[in-house]
mmCIF file of C-alpha atoms in Angstrom:
data_model
loop_
_atom_site.group_PDB
_atom_site.id
_atom_site.type_symbol
_atom_site.label_atom_id
_atom_site.label_comp_id
_atom_site.label_asym_id
_atom_site.label_seq_id
_atom_site.Cartn_x
_atom_site.Cartn_y
_atom_site.Cartn_z
ATOM 1 C CA UNK A 1 -181.811 88.356 -20.281
ATOM 2 C CA UNK A 2 -184.877 90.586 -20.530
ATOM 3 C CA UNK A 3 -186.762 87.869 -22.400
ATOM 4 C CA UNK A 4 -185.821 85.251 -19.837
ATOM 5 C CA UNK A 5 -186.971 87.532 -17.008
ATOM 6 C CA UNK A 6 -190.282 88.163 -18.747
ATOM 7 C CA UNK A 7 -190.804 84.421 -19.149
ATOM 8 C CA UNK A 8 -189.884 83.880 -15.506
ATOM 9 C CA UNK A 9 -192.319 86.537 -14.339
ATOM 10 C CA UNK A 10 -195.159 85.143 -16.418
ATOM 11 C CA UNK A 11 -194.472 81.581 -15.370
ATOM 12 C CA UNK A 12 -194.127 82.357 -11.667
ATOM 13 C CA UNK A 13 -197.310 84.402 -11.597
ATOM 14 C CA UNK A 14 -199.114 81.523 -13.286
ATOM 15 C CA UNK A 15 -197.736 79.130 -10.688
ATOM 16 C CA UNK A 16 -199.114 81.340 -7.931
ATOM 17 C CA UNK A 17 -202.451 82.037 -9.612
ATOM 18 C CA UNK A 18 -202.999 78.688 -11.309
ATOM 19 C CA UNK A 19 -205.973 78.388 -13.618
ATOM 20 C CA UNK A 20 -207.439 75.732 -15.889
ATOM 21 C CA UNK A 21 -205.228 73.176 -17.561
ATOM 22 C CA UNK A 22 -204.456 72.701 -21.202
ATOM 23 C CA UNK A 23 -202.986 69.244 -20.663
ATOM 24 C CA UNK A 24 -203.855 66.181 -18.611
ATOM 25 C CA UNK A 25 -201.328 63.709 -19.996
ATOM 26 C CA UNK A 26 -198.199 62.514 -18.205
ATOM 27 C CA UNK A 27 -195.744 64.595 -20.208
ATOM 28 C CA UNK A 28 -192.015 65.062 -19.808
ATOM 29 C CA UNK A 29 -192.868 68.357 -18.124
ATOM 30 C CA UNK A 30 -194.985 66.520 -15.560
ATOM 31 C CA UNK A 31 -192.343 63.875 -14.977
ATOM 32 C CA UNK A 32 -189.693 66.508 -14.354
ATOM 33 C CA UNK A 33 -191.927 68.490 -12.009
ATOM 34 C CA UNK A 34 -193.069 65.416 -10.129
ATOM 35 C CA UNK A 35 -189.435 64.493 -9.616
ATOM 36 C CA UNK A 36 -188.926 67.830 -7.874
ATOM 37 C CA UNK A 37 -192.103 67.403 -5.838
ATOM 38 C CA UNK A 38 -190.810 64.038 -4.665
ATOM 39 C CA UNK A 39 -187.325 65.353 -3.889
ATOM 40 C CA UNK A 40 -188.802 68.143 -1.772
ATOM 41 C CA UNK A 41 -191.134 65.690 -0.017
ATOM 42 C CA UNK A 42 -194.238 67.736 -0.784
ATOM 43 C CA UNK A 43 -197.726 66.498 0.081
ATOM 44 C CA UNK A 44 -199.593 69.514 -1.297
ATOM 45 C CA UNK A 45 -201.402 70.200 1.973
ATOM 46 C CA UNK A 46 -199.580 72.099 4.737
ATOM 47 C CA UNK A 47 -202.528 71.587 7.112
ATOM 48 C CA UNK A 48 -202.414 67.805 6.758
ATOM 49 C CA UNK A 49 -202.298 66.150 10.178
ATOM 50 C CA UNK A 50 -202.804 69.398 12.099
ATOM 51 C CA UNK A 51 -205.498 69.637 14.771
ATOM 52 C CA UNK A 52 -207.321 72.750 13.578
ATOM 53 C CA UNK A 53 -210.855 73.701 14.642
ATOM 54 C CA UNK A 54 -213.789 73.643 12.271
ATOM 55 C CA UNK A 55 -215.453 76.971 11.527
ATOM 56 C CA UNK A 56 -218.603 75.789 13.370
ATOM 57 C CA UNK A 57 -216.713 74.706 16.495
ATOM 58 C CA UNK A 58 -218.405 76.540 19.432
ATOM 59 C CA UNK A 59 -215.164 78.192 20.536
ATOM 60 C CA UNK A 60 -214.424 79.342 16.966
ATOM 61 C CA UNK A 61 -218.002 80.645 16.649
ATOM 62 C CA UNK A 62 -217.476 82.761 19.760
ATOM 63 C CA UNK A 63 -214.118 83.831 18.354
ATOM 64 C CA UNK A 64 -215.756 84.985 15.140
ATOM 65 C CA UNK A 65 -218.152 87.243 17.026
ATOM 66 C CA UNK A 66 -215.297 88.653 19.117
ATOM 67 C CA UNK A 67 -213.205 89.113 15.965
ATOM 68 C CA UNK A 68 -215.959 91.240 14.407
ATOM 69 C CA UNK A 69 -216.863 93.109 17.595
ATOM 70 C CA UNK A 70 -215.841 96.697 18.295
ATOM 71 C CA UNK A 71 -216.285 95.947 21.972
ATOM 72 C CA UNK A 72 -212.626 94.929 21.996
ATOM 73 C CA UNK A 73 -211.603 98.297 20.516
ATOM 74 C CA UNK A 74 -210.693 100.798 23.214
ATOM 75 C CA UNK A 75 -212.731 103.589 21.627
ATOM 76 C CA UNK A 76 -215.239 101.123 20.148
ATOM 77 C CA UNK A 77 -214.265 102.210 16.640
ATOM 78 C CA UNK A 78 -212.133 99.240 15.563
ATOM 79 C CA UNK A 79 -212.112 95.455 15.705
ATOM 80 C CA UNK A 80 -209.825 92.627 14.618
ATOM 81 C CA UNK A 81 -211.753 92.522 11.339
ATOM 82 C CA UNK A 82 -210.897 96.171 10.677
ATOM 83 C CA UNK A 83 -207.504 95.039 9.375
ATOM 84 C CA UNK A 84 -208.225 91.335 8.719
ATOM 85 C CA UNK A 85 -211.424 90.857 6.750
ATOM 86 C CA UNK A 86 -212.012 87.448 5.110
ATOM 87 C CA UNK A 87 -213.428 89.153 2.025
ATOM 88 C CA UNK A 88 -210.157 91.096 1.671
ATOM 89 C CA UNK A 89 -207.867 88.073 1.749
ATOM 90 C CA UNK A 90 -207.639 87.993 5.520
ATOM 91 C CA UNK A 91 -206.079 91.454 5.437
ATOM 92 C CA UNK A 92 -207.360 94.892 4.423
ATOM 93 C CA UNK A 93 -206.049 95.308 0.845
ATOM 94 C CA UNK A 94 -204.168 98.423 1.993
ATOM 95 C CA UNK A 95 -200.418 98.941 1.809
ATOM 96 C CA UNK A 96 -200.484 99.799 5.495
ATOM 97 C CA UNK A 97 -203.433 99.815 7.837
ATOM 98 C CA UNK A 98 -205.624 102.401 9.497
ATOM 99 C CA UNK A 99 -206.921 101.119 12.789
ATOM 100 C CA UNK A 100 -208.379 103.571 15.310
ATOM 101 C CA UNK A 101 -209.607 107.065 14.544
ATOM 102 C CA UNK A 102 -210.632 106.528 10.917
ATOM 103 C CA UNK A 103 -212.786 109.125 9.188
ATOM 104 C CA UNK A 104 -215.410 106.410 8.686
ATOM 105 C CA UNK A 105 -214.938 103.616 11.205
ATOM 106 C CA UNK A 106 -217.276 101.313 9.275
ATOM 107 C CA UNK A 107 -215.449 101.601 5.950
ATOM 108 C CA UNK A 108 -212.915 98.791 5.611
ATOM 109 C CA UNK A 109 -210.257 98.292 2.968
ATOM 110 C CA UNK A 110 -209.512 100.701 0.090
ATOM 111 C CA UNK A 111 -211.030 104.091 0.783
ATOM 112 C CA UNK A 112 -210.456 103.954 4.547
ATOM 113 C CA UNK A 113 -208.791 107.210 5.587
ATOM 114 C CA UNK A 114 -207.617 108.995 8.719
ATOM 115 C CA UNK A 115 -207.805 112.705 9.622
ATOM 116 C CA UNK A 116 -203.998 112.837 9.699
ATOM 117 C CA UNK A 117 -204.021 112.021 5.993
ATOM 118 C CA UNK A 118 -201.738 108.992 6.159
ATOM 119 C CA UNK A 119 -201.574 105.407 7.335
ATOM 120 C CA UNK A 120 -201.381 105.024 11.093
ATOM 121 C CA UNK A 121 -200.122 101.431 11.417
ATOM 122 C CA UNK A 122 -196.454 101.011 10.421
ATOM 123 C CA UNK A 123 -196.631 97.540 8.819
ATOM 124 C CA UNK A 124 -198.804 95.721 6.320
ATOM 125 C CA UNK A 125 -201.553 93.599 7.872
ATOM 126 C CA UNK A 126 -200.579 89.921 7.407
ATOM 127 C CA UNK A 127 -203.344 87.617 6.275
ATOM 128 C CA UNK A 128 -205.089 85.515 8.899
ATOM 129 C CA UNK A 129 -205.681 82.792 6.290
ATOM 130 C CA UNK A 130 -204.008 79.517 7.332
ATOM 131 C CA UNK A 131 -202.719 81.164 10.498
ATOM 132 C CA UNK A 132 -202.884 77.835 12.308
ATOM 133 C CA UNK A 133 -200.257 76.350 9.987
ATOM 134 C CA UNK A 134 -197.450 78.605 11.246
ATOM 135 C CA UNK A 135 -195.159 76.732 13.621
ATOM 136 C CA UNK A 136 -192.349 79.118 14.567
ATOM 137 C CA UNK A 137 -193.774 82.590 14.981
ATOM 138 C CA UNK A 138 -196.359 85.224 14.093
ATOM 139 C CA UNK A 139 -196.140 88.849 12.970
ATOM 140 C CA UNK A 140 -193.571 90.116 10.444
ATOM 141 C CA UNK A 141 -190.809 89.895 13.060
ATOM 142 C CA UNK A 142 -192.118 86.815 14.933
ATOM 143 C CA UNK A 143 -192.382 88.780 18.144
ATOM 144 C CA UNK A 144 -194.815 86.037 19.142
ATOM 145 C CA UNK A 145 -192.480 83.093 18.885
ATOM 146 C CA UNK A 146 -192.489 79.393 19.698
ATOM 147 C CA UNK A 147 -189.605 78.436 21.989
ATOM 148 C CA UNK A 148 -188.698 74.941 23.139
ATOM 149 C CA UNK A 149 -190.565 75.302 26.422
ATOM 150 C CA UNK A 150 -193.331 77.749 25.551
ATOM 151 C CA UNK A 151 -194.202 80.937 23.690
ATOM 152 C CA UNK A 152 -192.388 84.250 23.878
ATOM 153 C CA UNK A 153 -194.410 87.445 23.385
ATOM 154 C CA UNK A 154 -193.875 91.220 23.660
ATOM 155 C CA UNK A 155 -194.905 90.856 27.308
ATOM 156 C CA UNK A 156 -191.755 88.827 28.017
ATOM 157 C CA UNK A 157 -188.078 89.399 27.340
ATOM 158 C CA UNK A 158 -186.550 88.078 24.123
ATOM 159 C CA UNK A 159 -185.920 84.341 24.470
ATOM 160 C CA UNK A 160 -188.106 84.126 27.585
ATOM 161 C CA UNK A 161 -191.434 82.317 27.810
ATOM 162 C CA UNK A 162 -194.535 84.384 28.555
ATOM 163 C CA UNK A 163 -196.370 82.232 31.104
ATOM 164 C CA UNK A 164 -199.680 83.889 30.191
ATOM 165 C CA UNK A 165 -199.326 83.183 26.461
ATOM 166 C CA UNK A 166 -201.074 79.821 26.450
ATOM 167 C CA UNK A 167 -199.971 76.903 24.321
ATOM 168 C CA UNK A 168 -200.961 78.028 20.799
ATOM 169 C CA UNK A 169 -199.399 80.765 18.720
ATOM 170 C CA UNK A 170 -202.816 81.918 17.528
ATOM 171 C CA UNK A 171 -204.085 82.608 21.035
ATOM 172 C CA UNK A 172 -200.835 84.255 22.055
ATOM 173 C CA UNK A 173 -201.017 86.558 19.029
ATOM 174 C CA UNK A 174 -204.629 87.506 19.800
ATOM 175 C CA UNK A 175 -203.507 89.114 23.070
ATOM 176 C CA UNK A 176 -201.718 91.991 21.323
ATOM 177 C CA UNK A 177 -203.678 93.900 18.655
ATOM 178 C CA UNK A 178 -205.913 95.196 21.465
ATOM 179 C CA UNK A 179 -202.856 96.629 23.238
ATOM 180 C CA UNK A 180 -201.637 98.656 20.234
ATOM 181 C CA UNK A 181 -202.719 102.285 20.390
ATOM 182 C CA UNK A 182 -202.788 102.576 16.593
ATOM 183 C CA UNK A 183 -204.543 99.284 15.894
ATOM 184 C CA UNK A 184 -207.318 98.852 18.497
ATOM 185 C CA UNK A 185 -206.554 100.360 21.896
ATOM 186 C CA UNK A 186 -206.774 104.022 21.028
ATOM 187 C CA UNK A 187 -205.150 106.764 23.062
ATOM 188 C CA UNK A 188 -207.613 107.273 25.903
ATOM 189 C CA UNK A 189 -208.907 103.847 26.989
ATOM 190 C CA UNK A 190 -206.923 102.798 30.114
ATOM 191 C CA UNK A 191 -204.487 105.568 29.309
ATOM 192 C CA UNK A 192 -201.023 104.753 30.646
ATOM 193 C CA UNK A 193 -202.134 101.342 31.863
ATOM 194 C CA UNK A 194 -200.214 98.140 31.359
ATOM 195 C CA UNK A 195 -201.217 95.524 28.824
ATOM 196 C CA UNK A 196 -202.691 93.373 31.571
ATOM 197 C CA UNK A 197 -204.697 96.315 32.921
ATOM 198 C CA UNK A 198 -206.032 96.950 29.427
ATOM 199 C CA UNK A 199 -207.078 93.304 29.043
ATOM 200 C CA UNK A 200 -208.744 93.354 32.478
ATOM 201 C CA UNK A 201 -210.731 96.429 31.438
ATOM 202 C CA UNK A 202 -211.898 94.628 28.287
ATOM 203 C CA UNK A 203 -212.987 91.633 30.384
ATOM 204 C CA UNK A 204 -215.046 93.974 32.563
ATOM 205 C CA UNK A 205 -216.547 95.655 29.510
ATOM 206 C CA UNK A 206 -217.785 92.343 28.086
ATOM 207 C CA UNK A 207 -219.102 91.276 31.495
ATOM 208 C CA UNK A 208 -221.292 94.393 31.504
ATOM 209 C CA UNK A 209 -222.621 93.888 27.973
ATOM 210 C CA UNK A 210 -225.662 91.730 27.298
ATOM 211 C CA UNK A 211 -225.175 88.374 25.624
ATOM 212 C CA UNK A 212 -221.494 87.720 26.097
ATOM 213 C CA UNK A 213 -221.835 85.561 29.227
ATOM 214 C CA UNK A 214 -224.270 83.277 27.403
ATOM 215 C CA UNK A 215 -221.889 82.935 24.462
ATOM 216 C CA UNK A 216 -218.975 82.071 26.739
ATOM 217 C CA UNK A 217 -221.231 79.527 28.442
ATOM 218 C CA UNK A 218 -221.974 77.915 25.065
ATOM 219 C CA UNK A 219 -218.325 77.882 24.043
ATOM 220 C CA UNK A 220 -216.648 76.903 27.303
ATOM 221 C CA UNK A 221 -219.438 75.426 29.436
ATOM 222 C CA UNK A 222 -218.976 78.295 31.893
ATOM 223 C CA UNK A 223 -220.006 81.968 31.599
ATOM 224 C CA UNK A 224 -216.793 83.330 33.115
ATOM 225 C CA UNK A 225 -215.175 85.906 30.849
ATOM 226 C CA UNK A 226 -211.386 86.088 30.944
ATOM 227 C CA UNK A 227 -208.968 87.476 28.402
ATOM 228 C CA UNK A 228 -207.331 84.067 28.217
ATOM 229 C CA UNK A 229 -210.636 82.734 26.901
ATOM 230 C CA UNK A 230 -211.095 85.730 24.607
ATOM 231 C CA UNK A 231 -207.679 85.086 23.062
ATOM 232 C CA UNK A 232 -208.294 81.343 22.810
ATOM 233 C CA UNK A 233 -211.597 81.919 21.018
ATOM 234 C CA UNK A 234 -210.196 84.480 18.562
ATOM 235 C CA UNK A 235 -207.263 82.175 17.911
ATOM 236 C CA UNK A 236 -209.625 79.268 17.222
ATOM 237 C CA UNK A 237 -211.574 81.347 14.709
ATOM 238 C CA UNK A 238 -208.365 82.392 12.980
ATOM 239 C CA UNK A 239 -207.178 78.779 12.896
ATOM 240 C CA UNK A 240 -210.478 77.744 11.300
ATOM 241 C CA UNK A 241 -209.657 79.907 8.254
ATOM 242 C CA UNK A 242 -208.038 77.030 6.366
ATOM 243 C CA UNK A 243 -207.669 77.670 2.636
ATOM 244 C CA UNK A 244 -205.377 74.945 1.341
ATOM 245 C CA UNK A 245 -207.673 73.272 -1.208
ATOM 246 C CA UNK A 246 -205.872 74.724 -4.218
ATOM 247 C CA UNK A 247 -205.237 73.590 -7.759
ATOM 248 C CA UNK A 248 -201.583 73.160 -6.810
ATOM 249 C CA UNK A 249 -202.588 70.712 -4.074
ATOM 250 C CA UNK A 250 -204.693 68.816 -6.594
ATOM 251 C CA UNK A 251 -201.696 68.627 -8.897
ATOM 252 C CA UNK A 252 -199.371 67.391 -6.166
ATOM 253 C CA UNK A 253 -201.983 64.768 -5.273
ATOM 254 C CA UNK A 254 -201.806 63.440 -8.841
ATOM 255 C CA UNK A 255 -204.145 65.446 -11.079
ATOM 256 C CA UNK A 256 -202.022 66.510 -14.056
ATOM 257 C CA UNK A 257 -204.889 68.594 -15.421
ATOM 258 C CA UNK A 258 -205.131 70.788 -12.309
ATOM 259 C CA UNK A 259 -202.709 73.454 -13.545
ATOM 260 C CA UNK A 260 -201.703 74.649 -17.034
ATOM 261 C CA UNK A 261 -198.368 73.945 -18.653
ATOM 262 C CA UNK A 262 -197.161 77.522 -18.174
ATOM 263 C CA UNK A 263 -197.668 77.130 -14.428
ATOM 264 C CA UNK A 264 -195.742 73.855 -14.536
ATOM 265 C CA UNK A 265 -192.859 75.627 -16.254
ATOM 266 C CA UNK A 266 -193.065 78.313 -13.600
ATOM 267 C CA UNK A 267 -192.905 75.619 -10.939
ATOM 268 C CA UNK A 268 -189.720 74.232 -12.478
ATOM 269 C CA UNK A 269 -188.136 77.691 -12.310
ATOM 270 C CA UNK A 270 -189.456 78.102 -8.781
ATOM 271 C CA UNK A 271 -188.164 74.795 -7.395
ATOM 272 C CA UNK A 272 -184.956 74.366 -9.370
ATOM 273 C CA UNK A 273 -181.800 75.970 -8.023
ATOM 274 C CA UNK A 274 -179.816 78.454 -10.050
ATOM 275 C CA UNK A 275 -177.320 75.669 -10.744
ATOM 276 C CA UNK A 276 -180.158 73.761 -12.409
ATOM 277 C CA UNK A 277 -181.296 76.786 -14.447
ATOM 278 C CA UNK A 278 -183.969 77.770 -11.976
ATOM 279 C CA UNK A 279 -184.324 80.707 -9.609
ATOM 280 C CA UNK A 280 -184.198 78.920 -6.262
ATOM 281 C CA UNK A 281 -187.399 80.477 -4.929
ATOM 282 C CA UNK A 282 -188.028 77.371 -2.813
ATOM 283 C CA UNK A 283 -184.893 78.136 -0.844
ATOM 284 C CA UNK A 284 -186.975 80.596 1.210
ATOM 285 C CA UNK A 285 -190.522 79.744 0.143
ATOM 286 C CA UNK A 286 -190.008 76.170 1.242
ATOM 287 C CA UNK A 287 -192.254 73.166 1.784
ATOM 288 C CA UNK A 288 -196.002 72.834 1.387
ATOM 289 C CA UNK A 289 -196.548 76.095 3.250
ATOM 290 C CA UNK A 290 -194.150 77.912 0.880
ATOM 291 C CA UNK A 291 -192.123 79.503 3.674
ATOM 292 C CA UNK A 292 -189.079 78.609 5.733
ATOM 293 C CA UNK A 293 -190.541 80.777 8.553
ATOM 294 C CA UNK A 294 -187.122 82.412 8.756
ATOM 295 C CA UNK A 295 -185.968 85.986 8.201
ATOM 296 C CA UNK A 296 -184.398 87.508 5.123
ATOM 297 C CA UNK A 297 -183.372 90.960 3.962
ATOM 298 C CA UNK A 298 -184.635 91.629 0.440
ATOM 299 C CA UNK A 299 -184.365 95.433 0.555
ATOM 300 C CA UNK A 300 -188.129 95.933 0.406
ATOM 301 C CA UNK A 301 -189.145 99.573 -0.141
ATOM 302 C CA UNK A 302 -189.802 101.317 3.159
ATOM 303 C CA UNK A 303 -192.914 103.474 3.026
ATOM 304 C CA UNK A 304 -195.109 104.855 5.757
ATOM 305 C CA UNK A 305 -194.172 106.059 9.210
ATOM 306 C CA UNK A 306 -191.862 103.130 10.009
ATOM 307 C CA UNK A 307 -191.016 101.856 13.471
ATOM 308 C CA UNK A 308 -188.778 104.667 14.661
ATOM 309 C CA UNK A 309 -185.530 103.309 13.251
ATOM 310 C CA UNK A 310 -182.787 104.875 11.138
ATOM 311 C CA UNK A 311 -181.592 108.465 10.977
ATOM 312 C CA UNK A 312 -185.054 109.712 10.004
ATOM 313 C CA UNK A 313 -186.936 107.639 12.566
ATOM 314 C CA UNK A 314 -189.198 106.393 9.779
ATOM 315 C CA UNK A 315 -187.370 103.204 8.892
ATOM 316 C CA UNK A 316 -187.991 99.673 10.159
ATOM 317 C CA UNK A 317 -185.173 97.360 11.233
ATOM 318 C CA UNK A 318 -187.451 94.314 11.238
ATOM 319 C CA UNK A 319 -186.234 91.226 13.094
ATOM 320 C CA UNK A 320 -183.330 93.169 14.609
ATOM 321 C CA UNK A 321 -185.852 95.011 16.759
ATOM 322 C CA UNK A 322 -186.437 91.695 18.527
ATOM 323 C CA UNK A 323 -182.966 90.148 18.534
ATOM 324 C CA UNK A 324 -180.898 93.342 18.936
ATOM 325 C CA UNK A 325 -178.553 91.760 16.375
ATOM 326 C CA UNK A 326 -177.535 94.255 13.695
ATOM 327 C CA UNK A 327 -177.166 91.372 11.239
ATOM 328 C CA UNK A 328 -180.960 91.023 11.396
ATOM 329 C CA UNK A 329 -181.611 94.574 10.239
ATOM 330 C CA UNK A 330 -184.188 94.867 7.444
ATOM 331 C CA UNK A 331 -184.943 91.142 7.738
ATOM 332 C CA UNK A 332 -188.570 90.052 7.853
ATOM 333 C CA UNK A 333 -190.287 86.695 8.075
ATOM 334 C CA UNK A 334 -190.771 84.908 4.764
ATOM 335 C CA UNK A 335 -194.490 85.115 3.931
ATOM 336 C CA UNK A 336 -196.386 82.044 2.815
ATOM 337 C CA UNK A 337 -197.410 82.019 -0.838
ATOM 338 C CA UNK A 338 -200.685 80.204 -0.229
ATOM 339 C CA UNK A 339 -203.580 82.330 -1.542
ATOM 340 C CA UNK A 340 -200.989 84.909 -2.535
ATOM 341 C CA UNK A 341 -203.133 86.268 -5.368
ATOM 342 C CA UNK A 342 -205.674 87.536 -2.816
ATOM 343 C CA UNK A 343 -203.413 88.514 0.091
ATOM 344 C CA UNK A 344 -201.612 91.571 -1.311
ATOM 345 C CA UNK A 345 -200.248 94.197 -1.099
ATOM 346 C CA UNK A 346 -196.836 92.626 -0.613
ATOM 347 C CA UNK A 347 -193.816 92.951 1.701
ATOM 348 C CA UNK A 348 -193.867 94.239 5.277
ATOM 349 C CA UNK A 349 -194.607 97.736 3.993
ATOM 350 C CA UNK A 350 -197.203 96.748 1.420
ATOM 351 C CA UNK A 351 -195.139 98.586 -1.178
ATOM 352 C CA UNK A 352 -196.258 96.565 -4.204
ATOM 353 C CA UNK A 353 -199.788 95.815 -5.349
ATOM 354 C CA UNK A 354 -198.898 93.218 -7.974
ATOM 355 C CA UNK A 355 -197.067 89.918 -7.934
ATOM 356 C CA UNK A 356 -195.140 90.920 -11.040
ATOM 357 C CA UNK A 357 -193.677 94.006 -9.354
ATOM 358 C CA UNK A 358 -192.861 91.946 -6.273
ATOM 359 C CA UNK A 359 -190.999 89.341 -8.316
ATOM 360 C CA UNK A 360 -189.178 92.007 -10.311
ATOM 361 C CA UNK A 361 -187.948 93.479 -7.025
ATOM 362 C CA UNK A 362 -186.417 90.131 -6.077
ATOM 363 C CA UNK A 363 -184.635 89.957 -9.432
ATOM 364 C CA UNK A 364 -182.856 93.297 -8.944
ATOM 365 C CA UNK A 365 -183.572 95.093 -5.634
ATOM 366 C CA UNK A 366 -181.353 98.079 -6.407
ATOM 367 C CA UNK A 367 -182.968 98.734 -9.777
ATOM 368 C CA UNK A 368 -186.415 98.289 -8.236
ATOM 369 C CA UNK A 369 -185.646 100.788 -5.473
ATOM 370 C CA UNK A 370 -184.228 103.268 -7.966
ATOM 371 C CA UNK A 371 -187.418 103.035 -10.024
ATOM 372 C CA UNK A 372 -189.836 102.984 -7.095
ATOM 373 C CA UNK A 373 -192.051 106.046 -6.759
ATOM 374 C CA UNK A 374 -193.507 106.279 -3.234
ATOM 375 C CA UNK A 375 -196.051 108.797 -4.478
ATOM 376 C CA UNK A 376 -197.840 105.923 -6.246
ATOM 377 C CA UNK A 377 -198.839 104.594 -2.809
ATOM 378 C CA UNK A 378 -201.512 106.963 -1.475
ATOM 379 C CA UNK A 379 -201.316 107.966 2.204
ATOM 380 C CA UNK A 380 -197.852 106.433 2.595
ATOM 381 C CA UNK A 381 -196.166 109.526 4.086
ATOM 382 C CA UNK A 382 -193.026 108.665 2.151
ATOM 383 C CA UNK A 383 -191.072 111.910 2.269
ATOM 384 C CA UNK A 384 -188.135 110.041 3.865
ATOM 385 C CA UNK A 385 -188.127 107.279 1.256
ATOM 386 C CA UNK A 386 -184.890 108.218 -0.526
ATOM 387 C CA UNK A 387 -182.940 108.573 2.704
ATOM 388 C CA UNK A 388 -184.286 105.321 4.155
ATOM 389 C CA UNK A 389 -183.611 103.457 0.919
ATOM 390 C CA UNK A 390 -180.022 104.716 0.775
ATOM 391 C CA UNK A 391 -179.351 103.740 4.400
ATOM 392 C CA UNK A 392 -180.777 100.307 3.762
ATOM 393 C CA UNK A 393 -178.888 99.623 0.564
ATOM 394 C CA UNK A 394 -175.624 100.918 2.089
ATOM 395 C CA UNK A 395 -176.087 98.486 4.951
ATOM 396 C CA UNK A 396 -177.153 95.516 2.835
ATOM 397 C CA UNK A 397 -174.852 96.275 -0.148
ATOM 398 C CA UNK A 398 -177.291 95.204 -2.864
ATOM 399 C CA UNK A 399 -175.106 96.567 -5.673
ATOM 400 C CA UNK A 400 -174.258 94.182 -8.483
#
């Protein structure tokens, strides 16, 4: 069994980080894999047919400047890019993030620290790459969520449309990092004010800064600055970050030489069910976007300050925080595997730096938790790890 697991790990990592090919002939391996591709109805391109803005679209250009601007940070010491830099895989390469109050506000990614000596944001920063491909929801718990008749956000009750959310998930999502005290708002800017009061204050700030009115004029044909336009522009920039031109797509489109044979074997293990001597990974990492956009409990290690859940107050109940359904405890949205080699660390808590460790966790969550050393994750404030892990595994019953 150990040998089989080692082969599986190597093959799956190769599938996710495909390199140059050692074969371009139509082999039995290719025929078997192409049969699976056909049965799953894969096209290789999850963005195919979607109306996504180009990076030089005027609204996306404005969004890029807003995304990089500390003017949207309450204390002017953070920006969207603080936790979502394109050079860091659309995230920050940290297990958990440090938004406001950093020791060096201009240092992004590894090395960013906070005077408290730990991470200040309770969840890993999801990548903004291919954000426009998501259809059902955004954030680890999909608290920005597409409903039949509109979009639900933290500003509206669960299951209820937020009339101010707009009609795109990206724009709806862009309304909220600025309202988080730990991420961008800070603890003094519009202290005690509502989210809408905070957004109104940011509108006024941009109105009083040189240059912004001209940029809104270029983007929208009108210099009026509203937070609805700010969110639309940031969302357009995020949607322009389309990175789907992979070797896997080339293979699906017909180029047998696009990926090596080891990656093809990994793909067979990935797509085949356990009944067919595979590992059924595609059951959750489904379709061309490699996600079912649903929620699953995989007993991911809980590090950091958590979201106030559990006996210690340092755990995170995930989707259950939105649905109030205890069956959703510890369940988080399935991440896409596109660009996965550059979008770590992995899981909602950023507990693992490597794909191999992440896959090993899926193979045996209990063994992985027993072996996990929270001290290997700097700044993670993990003194409650053992207690949180025990509560989680008791609830999920991952034994056997």
